[in-house]
Coordinates of C-alpha atoms and ligand atoms in Angstrom, one line a residue:
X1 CA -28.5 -13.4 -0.1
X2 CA -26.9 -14.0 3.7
X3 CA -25.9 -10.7 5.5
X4 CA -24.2 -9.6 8.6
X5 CA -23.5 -6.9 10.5
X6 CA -20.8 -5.3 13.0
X7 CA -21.7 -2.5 14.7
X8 CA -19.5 -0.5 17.1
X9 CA -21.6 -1.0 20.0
X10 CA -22.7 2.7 20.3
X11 CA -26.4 3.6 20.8
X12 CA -26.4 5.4 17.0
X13 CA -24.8 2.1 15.8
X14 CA -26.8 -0.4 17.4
X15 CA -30.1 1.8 16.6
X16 CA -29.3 1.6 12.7
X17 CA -28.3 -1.7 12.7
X18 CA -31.6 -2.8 14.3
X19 CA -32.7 -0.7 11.1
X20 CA -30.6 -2.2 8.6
X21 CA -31.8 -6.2 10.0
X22 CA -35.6 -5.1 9.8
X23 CA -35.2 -3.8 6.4
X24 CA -33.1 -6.1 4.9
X25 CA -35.4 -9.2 6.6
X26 CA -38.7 -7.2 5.1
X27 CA -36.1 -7.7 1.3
X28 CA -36.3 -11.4 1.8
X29 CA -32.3 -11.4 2.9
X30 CA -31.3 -13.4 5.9
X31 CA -29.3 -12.8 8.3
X32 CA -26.5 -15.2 9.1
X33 CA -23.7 -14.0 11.0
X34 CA -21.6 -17.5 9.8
X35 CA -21.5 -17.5 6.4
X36 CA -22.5 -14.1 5.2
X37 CA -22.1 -12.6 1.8
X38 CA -22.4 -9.0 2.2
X39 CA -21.0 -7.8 6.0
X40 CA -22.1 -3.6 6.8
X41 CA -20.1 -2.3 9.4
X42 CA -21.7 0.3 11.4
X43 CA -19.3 2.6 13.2
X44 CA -15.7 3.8 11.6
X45 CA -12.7 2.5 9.8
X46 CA -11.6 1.0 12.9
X47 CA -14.8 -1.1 13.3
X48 CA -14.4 -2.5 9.8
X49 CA -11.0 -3.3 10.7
X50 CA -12.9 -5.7 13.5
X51 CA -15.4 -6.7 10.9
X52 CA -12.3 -8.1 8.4
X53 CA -10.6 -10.0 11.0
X54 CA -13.8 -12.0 11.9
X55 CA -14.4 -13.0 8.7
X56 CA -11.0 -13.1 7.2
X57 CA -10.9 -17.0 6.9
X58 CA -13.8 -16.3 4.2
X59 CA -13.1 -13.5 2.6
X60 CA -13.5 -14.9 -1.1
X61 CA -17.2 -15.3 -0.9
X62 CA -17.8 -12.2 1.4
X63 CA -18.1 -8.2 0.4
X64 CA -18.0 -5.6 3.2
X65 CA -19.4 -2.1 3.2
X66 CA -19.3 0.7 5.6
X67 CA -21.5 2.8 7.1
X68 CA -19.8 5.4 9.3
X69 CA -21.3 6.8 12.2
X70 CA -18.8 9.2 13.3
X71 CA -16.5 10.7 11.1
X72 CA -16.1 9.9 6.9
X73 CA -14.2 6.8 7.3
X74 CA -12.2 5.2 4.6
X75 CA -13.5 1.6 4.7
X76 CA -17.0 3.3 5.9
X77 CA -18.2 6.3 3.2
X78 CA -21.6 5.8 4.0
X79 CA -24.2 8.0 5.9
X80 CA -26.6 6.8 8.4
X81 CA -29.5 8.6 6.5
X82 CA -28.5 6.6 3.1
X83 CA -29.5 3.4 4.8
X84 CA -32.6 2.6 3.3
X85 CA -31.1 3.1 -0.5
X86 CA -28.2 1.0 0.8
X87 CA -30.7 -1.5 1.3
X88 CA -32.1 -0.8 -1.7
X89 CA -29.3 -1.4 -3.7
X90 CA -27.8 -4.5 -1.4
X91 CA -31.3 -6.1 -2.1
X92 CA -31.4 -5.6 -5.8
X93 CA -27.8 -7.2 -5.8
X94 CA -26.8 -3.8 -7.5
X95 CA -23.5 -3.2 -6.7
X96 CA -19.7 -3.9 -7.7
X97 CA -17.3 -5.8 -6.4
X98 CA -13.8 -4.2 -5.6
X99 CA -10.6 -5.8 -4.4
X100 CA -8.2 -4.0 -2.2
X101 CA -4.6 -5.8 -1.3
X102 CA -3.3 -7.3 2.1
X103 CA -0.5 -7.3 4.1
X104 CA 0.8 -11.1 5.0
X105 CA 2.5 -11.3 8.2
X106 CA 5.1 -14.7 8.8
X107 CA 6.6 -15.0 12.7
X108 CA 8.7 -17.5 12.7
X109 CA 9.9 -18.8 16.3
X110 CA 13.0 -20.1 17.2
X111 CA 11.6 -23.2 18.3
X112 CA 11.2 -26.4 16.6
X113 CA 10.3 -24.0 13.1
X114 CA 6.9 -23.1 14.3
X115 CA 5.3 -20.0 12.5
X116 CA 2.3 -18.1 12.5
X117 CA 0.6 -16.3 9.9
X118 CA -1.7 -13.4 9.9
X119 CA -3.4 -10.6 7.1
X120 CA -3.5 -7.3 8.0
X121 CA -6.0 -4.7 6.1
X122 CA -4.1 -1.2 7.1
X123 CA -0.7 -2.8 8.8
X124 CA 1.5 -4.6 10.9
X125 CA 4.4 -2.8 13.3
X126 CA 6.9 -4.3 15.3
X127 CA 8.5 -3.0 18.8
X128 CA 10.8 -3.8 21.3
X129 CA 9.0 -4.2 24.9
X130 CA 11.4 -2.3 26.7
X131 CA 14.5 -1.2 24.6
X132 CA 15.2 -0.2 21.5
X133 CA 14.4 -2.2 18.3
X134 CA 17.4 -3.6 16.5
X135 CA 16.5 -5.3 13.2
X136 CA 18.5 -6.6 10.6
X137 CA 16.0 -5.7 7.2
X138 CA 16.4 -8.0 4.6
X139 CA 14.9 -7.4 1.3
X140 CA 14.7 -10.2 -1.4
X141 CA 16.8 -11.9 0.2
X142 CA 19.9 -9.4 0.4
X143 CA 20.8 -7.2 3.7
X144 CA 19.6 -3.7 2.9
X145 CA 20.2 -2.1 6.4
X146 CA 20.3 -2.3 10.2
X147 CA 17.2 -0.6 11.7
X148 CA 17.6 1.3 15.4
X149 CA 15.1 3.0 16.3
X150 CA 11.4 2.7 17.9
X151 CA 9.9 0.6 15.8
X152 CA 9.0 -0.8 12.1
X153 CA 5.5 -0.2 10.5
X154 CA 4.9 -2.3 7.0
X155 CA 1.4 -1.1 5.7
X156 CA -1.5 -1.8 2.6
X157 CA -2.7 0.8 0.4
X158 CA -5.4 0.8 1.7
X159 CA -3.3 1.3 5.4
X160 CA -1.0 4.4 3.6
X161 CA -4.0 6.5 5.6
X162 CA -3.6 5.7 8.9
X163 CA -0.7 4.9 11.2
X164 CA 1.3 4.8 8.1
X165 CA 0.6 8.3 7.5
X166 CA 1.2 9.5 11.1
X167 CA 4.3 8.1 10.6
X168 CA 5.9 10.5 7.2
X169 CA 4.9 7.5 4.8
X170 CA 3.3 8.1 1.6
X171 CA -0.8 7.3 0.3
X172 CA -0.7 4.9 -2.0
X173 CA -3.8 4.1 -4.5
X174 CA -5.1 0.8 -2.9
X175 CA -5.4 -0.3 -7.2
X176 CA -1.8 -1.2 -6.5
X177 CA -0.7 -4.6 -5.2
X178 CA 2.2 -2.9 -2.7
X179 CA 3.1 -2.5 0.4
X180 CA 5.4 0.0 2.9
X181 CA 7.6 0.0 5.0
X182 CA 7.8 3.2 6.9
X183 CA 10.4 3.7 10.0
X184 CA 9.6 5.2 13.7
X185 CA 12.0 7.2 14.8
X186 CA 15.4 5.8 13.6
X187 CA 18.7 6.8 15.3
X188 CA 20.9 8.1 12.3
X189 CA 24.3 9.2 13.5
X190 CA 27.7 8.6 13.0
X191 CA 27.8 5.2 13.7
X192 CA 24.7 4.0 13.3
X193 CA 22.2 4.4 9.8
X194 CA 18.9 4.1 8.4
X195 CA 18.0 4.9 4.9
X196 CA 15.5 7.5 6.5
X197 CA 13.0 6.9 3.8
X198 CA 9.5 4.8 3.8
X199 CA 10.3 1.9 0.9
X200 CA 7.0 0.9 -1.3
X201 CA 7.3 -3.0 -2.4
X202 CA 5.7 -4.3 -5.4
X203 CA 4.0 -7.8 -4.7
X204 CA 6.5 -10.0 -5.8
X205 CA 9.6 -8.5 -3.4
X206 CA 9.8 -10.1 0.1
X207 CA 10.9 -8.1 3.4
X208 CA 12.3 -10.0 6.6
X209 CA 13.1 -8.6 9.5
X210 CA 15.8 -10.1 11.8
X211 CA 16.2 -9.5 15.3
X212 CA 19.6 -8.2 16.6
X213 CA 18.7 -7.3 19.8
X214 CA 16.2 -9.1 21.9
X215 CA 14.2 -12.0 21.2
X216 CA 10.7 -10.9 22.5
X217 CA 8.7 -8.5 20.1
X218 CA 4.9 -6.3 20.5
X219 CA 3.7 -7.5 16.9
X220 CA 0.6 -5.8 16.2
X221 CA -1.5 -6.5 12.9
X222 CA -4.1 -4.0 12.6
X223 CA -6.0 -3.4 16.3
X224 CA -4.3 -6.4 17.6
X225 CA -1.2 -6.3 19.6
X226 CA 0.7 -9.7 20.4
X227 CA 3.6 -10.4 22.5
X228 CA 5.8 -12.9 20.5
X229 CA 8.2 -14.9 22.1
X230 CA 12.0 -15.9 21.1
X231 CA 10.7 -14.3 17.6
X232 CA 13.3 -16.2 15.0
X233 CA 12.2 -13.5 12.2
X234 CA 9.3 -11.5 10.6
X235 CA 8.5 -11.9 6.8
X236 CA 6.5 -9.5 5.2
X237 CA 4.6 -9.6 1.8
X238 CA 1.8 -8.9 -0.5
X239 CA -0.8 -11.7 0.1
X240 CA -2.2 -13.7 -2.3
X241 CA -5.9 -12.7 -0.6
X242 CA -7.8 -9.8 -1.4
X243 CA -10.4 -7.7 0.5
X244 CA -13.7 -7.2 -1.4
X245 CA -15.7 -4.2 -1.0
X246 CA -19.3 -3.3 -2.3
X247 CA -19.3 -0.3 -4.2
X248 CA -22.6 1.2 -4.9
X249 CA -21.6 4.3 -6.4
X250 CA -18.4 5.8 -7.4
X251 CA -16.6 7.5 -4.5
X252 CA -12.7 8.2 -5.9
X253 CA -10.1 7.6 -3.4
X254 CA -8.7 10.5 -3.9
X255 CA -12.1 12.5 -3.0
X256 CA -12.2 10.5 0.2
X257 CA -8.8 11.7 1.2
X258 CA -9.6 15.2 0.2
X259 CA -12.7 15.1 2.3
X260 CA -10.5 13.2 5.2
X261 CA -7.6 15.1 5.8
X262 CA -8.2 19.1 3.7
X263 CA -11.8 19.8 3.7
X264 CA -15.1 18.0 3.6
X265 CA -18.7 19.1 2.8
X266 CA -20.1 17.3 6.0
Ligands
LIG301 P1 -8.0 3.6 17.4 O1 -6.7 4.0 18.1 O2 -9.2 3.6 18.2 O3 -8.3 4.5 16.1 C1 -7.3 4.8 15.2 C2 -7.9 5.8 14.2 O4 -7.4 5.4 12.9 C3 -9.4 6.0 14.1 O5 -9.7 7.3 14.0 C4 -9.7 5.2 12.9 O6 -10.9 5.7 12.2 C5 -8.5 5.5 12.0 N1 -8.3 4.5 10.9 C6 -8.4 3.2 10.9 N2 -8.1 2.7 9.7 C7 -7.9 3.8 8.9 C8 -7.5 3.9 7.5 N3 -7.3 2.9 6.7 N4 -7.3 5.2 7.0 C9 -7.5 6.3 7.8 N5 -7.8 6.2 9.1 C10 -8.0 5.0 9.7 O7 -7.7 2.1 16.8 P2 -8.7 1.2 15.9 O8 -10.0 1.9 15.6 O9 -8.7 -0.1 16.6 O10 -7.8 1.2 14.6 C11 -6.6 0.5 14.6 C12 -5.7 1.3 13.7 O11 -5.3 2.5 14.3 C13 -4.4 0.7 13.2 O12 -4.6 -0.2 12.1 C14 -3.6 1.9 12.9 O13 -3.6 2.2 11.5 C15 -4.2 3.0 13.6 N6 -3.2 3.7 14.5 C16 -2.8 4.9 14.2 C17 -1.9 5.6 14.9 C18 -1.5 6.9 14.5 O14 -2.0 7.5 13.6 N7 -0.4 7.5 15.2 C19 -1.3 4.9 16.0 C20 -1.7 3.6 16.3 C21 -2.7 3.0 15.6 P3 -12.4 5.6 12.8 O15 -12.5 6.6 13.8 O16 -13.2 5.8 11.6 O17 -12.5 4.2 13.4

């Protein structure tokens, strides 16, 4: 089997990563940071976040699992002193496979109907640059409402834990093919209304987002933040693609956010 790792580039990181390659090697596995199979990431959430994106175009014949060495992470449940019965186990190919959904992400310019597409793992948010953010929210196809306000996050499951979170939006079970939409500080006043609620989608329900005001747009889609230019509109929906994970053990989602946000053993 082909592995790769991402590490976060601290000294703990790159330590146990130098760890993981030597062991894994001495298994007979090879390393091959192209094609891998299996992909550890050695840091936090956010360093599996960097982990997905670089092999995103491949993610049907890859499985990713973390390693955190920080805090318990939600992509990365594992503890640097597990390592060698993570190798173990990765070796002896025993593990399950679990898939996770994405967030896809449609810009379409105005010019000359270019697009770009991108999948997001926790979730995309729009903002003005400098003013408000006025978008026209269109959902299957039917104007639901005009949006004021800072800005627009649409997140996974898997996402409902971080900036969606931060931002009044529910956790949702990433065993459910949704996604939300969750609003940053709306202006609701007289004139001017927001349904003042986050909205969860169910995979076949589209969301676009049309600009009013502006047309230049920060886009980011996980840790990546984009300037997009004369930005025609923004069409959000459950992808097609799925992340896979290794699981080794069983480690309930709703244990990990016990541990991560009330109390944890650590
Ligand atoms: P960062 O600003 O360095 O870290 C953001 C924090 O979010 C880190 O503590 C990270 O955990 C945590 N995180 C990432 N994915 C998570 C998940 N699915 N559930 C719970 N926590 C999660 O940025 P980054 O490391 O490049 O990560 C980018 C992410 O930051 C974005 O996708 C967004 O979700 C999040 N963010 C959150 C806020 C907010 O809460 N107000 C604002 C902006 C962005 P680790 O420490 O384990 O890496």
């Amino acid at each position: 089997m082909k592995f790769a790792i991402q590490s976060r580039n601290d000294e703990l990181s790159n330590k146990l990563m130098d760890e993981a390659i030597e062991y894994l090697t001495d298994f007979g596995l090879i390393y091959d940071e192209v094609k891998p199979e299996i992909v550890l990431s050695i840091g936090g959430d956010g360093t599996l976040l960097h982990a997905f994106h670089k092999y995103q175009h491949r993610l049907k014949e890859t499985a990713f699992v973390g390693i955190h060495t920080g805090h318990l992470g939600f992509y990365a449940d594992w503890i640097p002193s597990e390592i060698e019965k993570l190798v173990i186990s990765i070796s002896r190919k025993e593990f399950e496979v679990i898939e996770y959904p994405l967030l896809e992400v449609t810009i379409n310019y105005q010019h000359m109907d270019q697009s770009a597409t991108y999948l997001a793992l926790n979730e995309s948010t729009v903002k003005s640059p400098e003013v408000t953010l006025v978008m026209d929210v269109e959902l299957n196809n039917s104007h639901f409402e005009r949006f004021r306000g800072d800005g627009l996050c649409m997140s996974t499951p898997s996402g409902s834990t971080a900036y969606n979170k931060a931002l009044g939006g529910a956790i949702i079970h990433p065993s459910l093919p949704a996604m939300q939409l969750t609003e940053m500080a709306s202006i609701n006043n007289r004139v001017f209304r927001t349904v003042g609620a986050p909205l969860v989608l169910p995979a076949h329900h589209r969301c676009v987002l049309t600009p009013v005001k502006g047309p230049d747009f920060m886009v980011t889609v996980d840790h990546l933040q984009l300037l997009h230019k004369d930005v025609k509109s923004i069409q959000y929906r459950v992808s097609d693609e799925k992340v896979r994970f290794a699981r080794f053990r069983t480690f309930p989602f709703w244990k990990r956010v016990s541990d991560s946000f009330i109390d944890s053993d650590e």
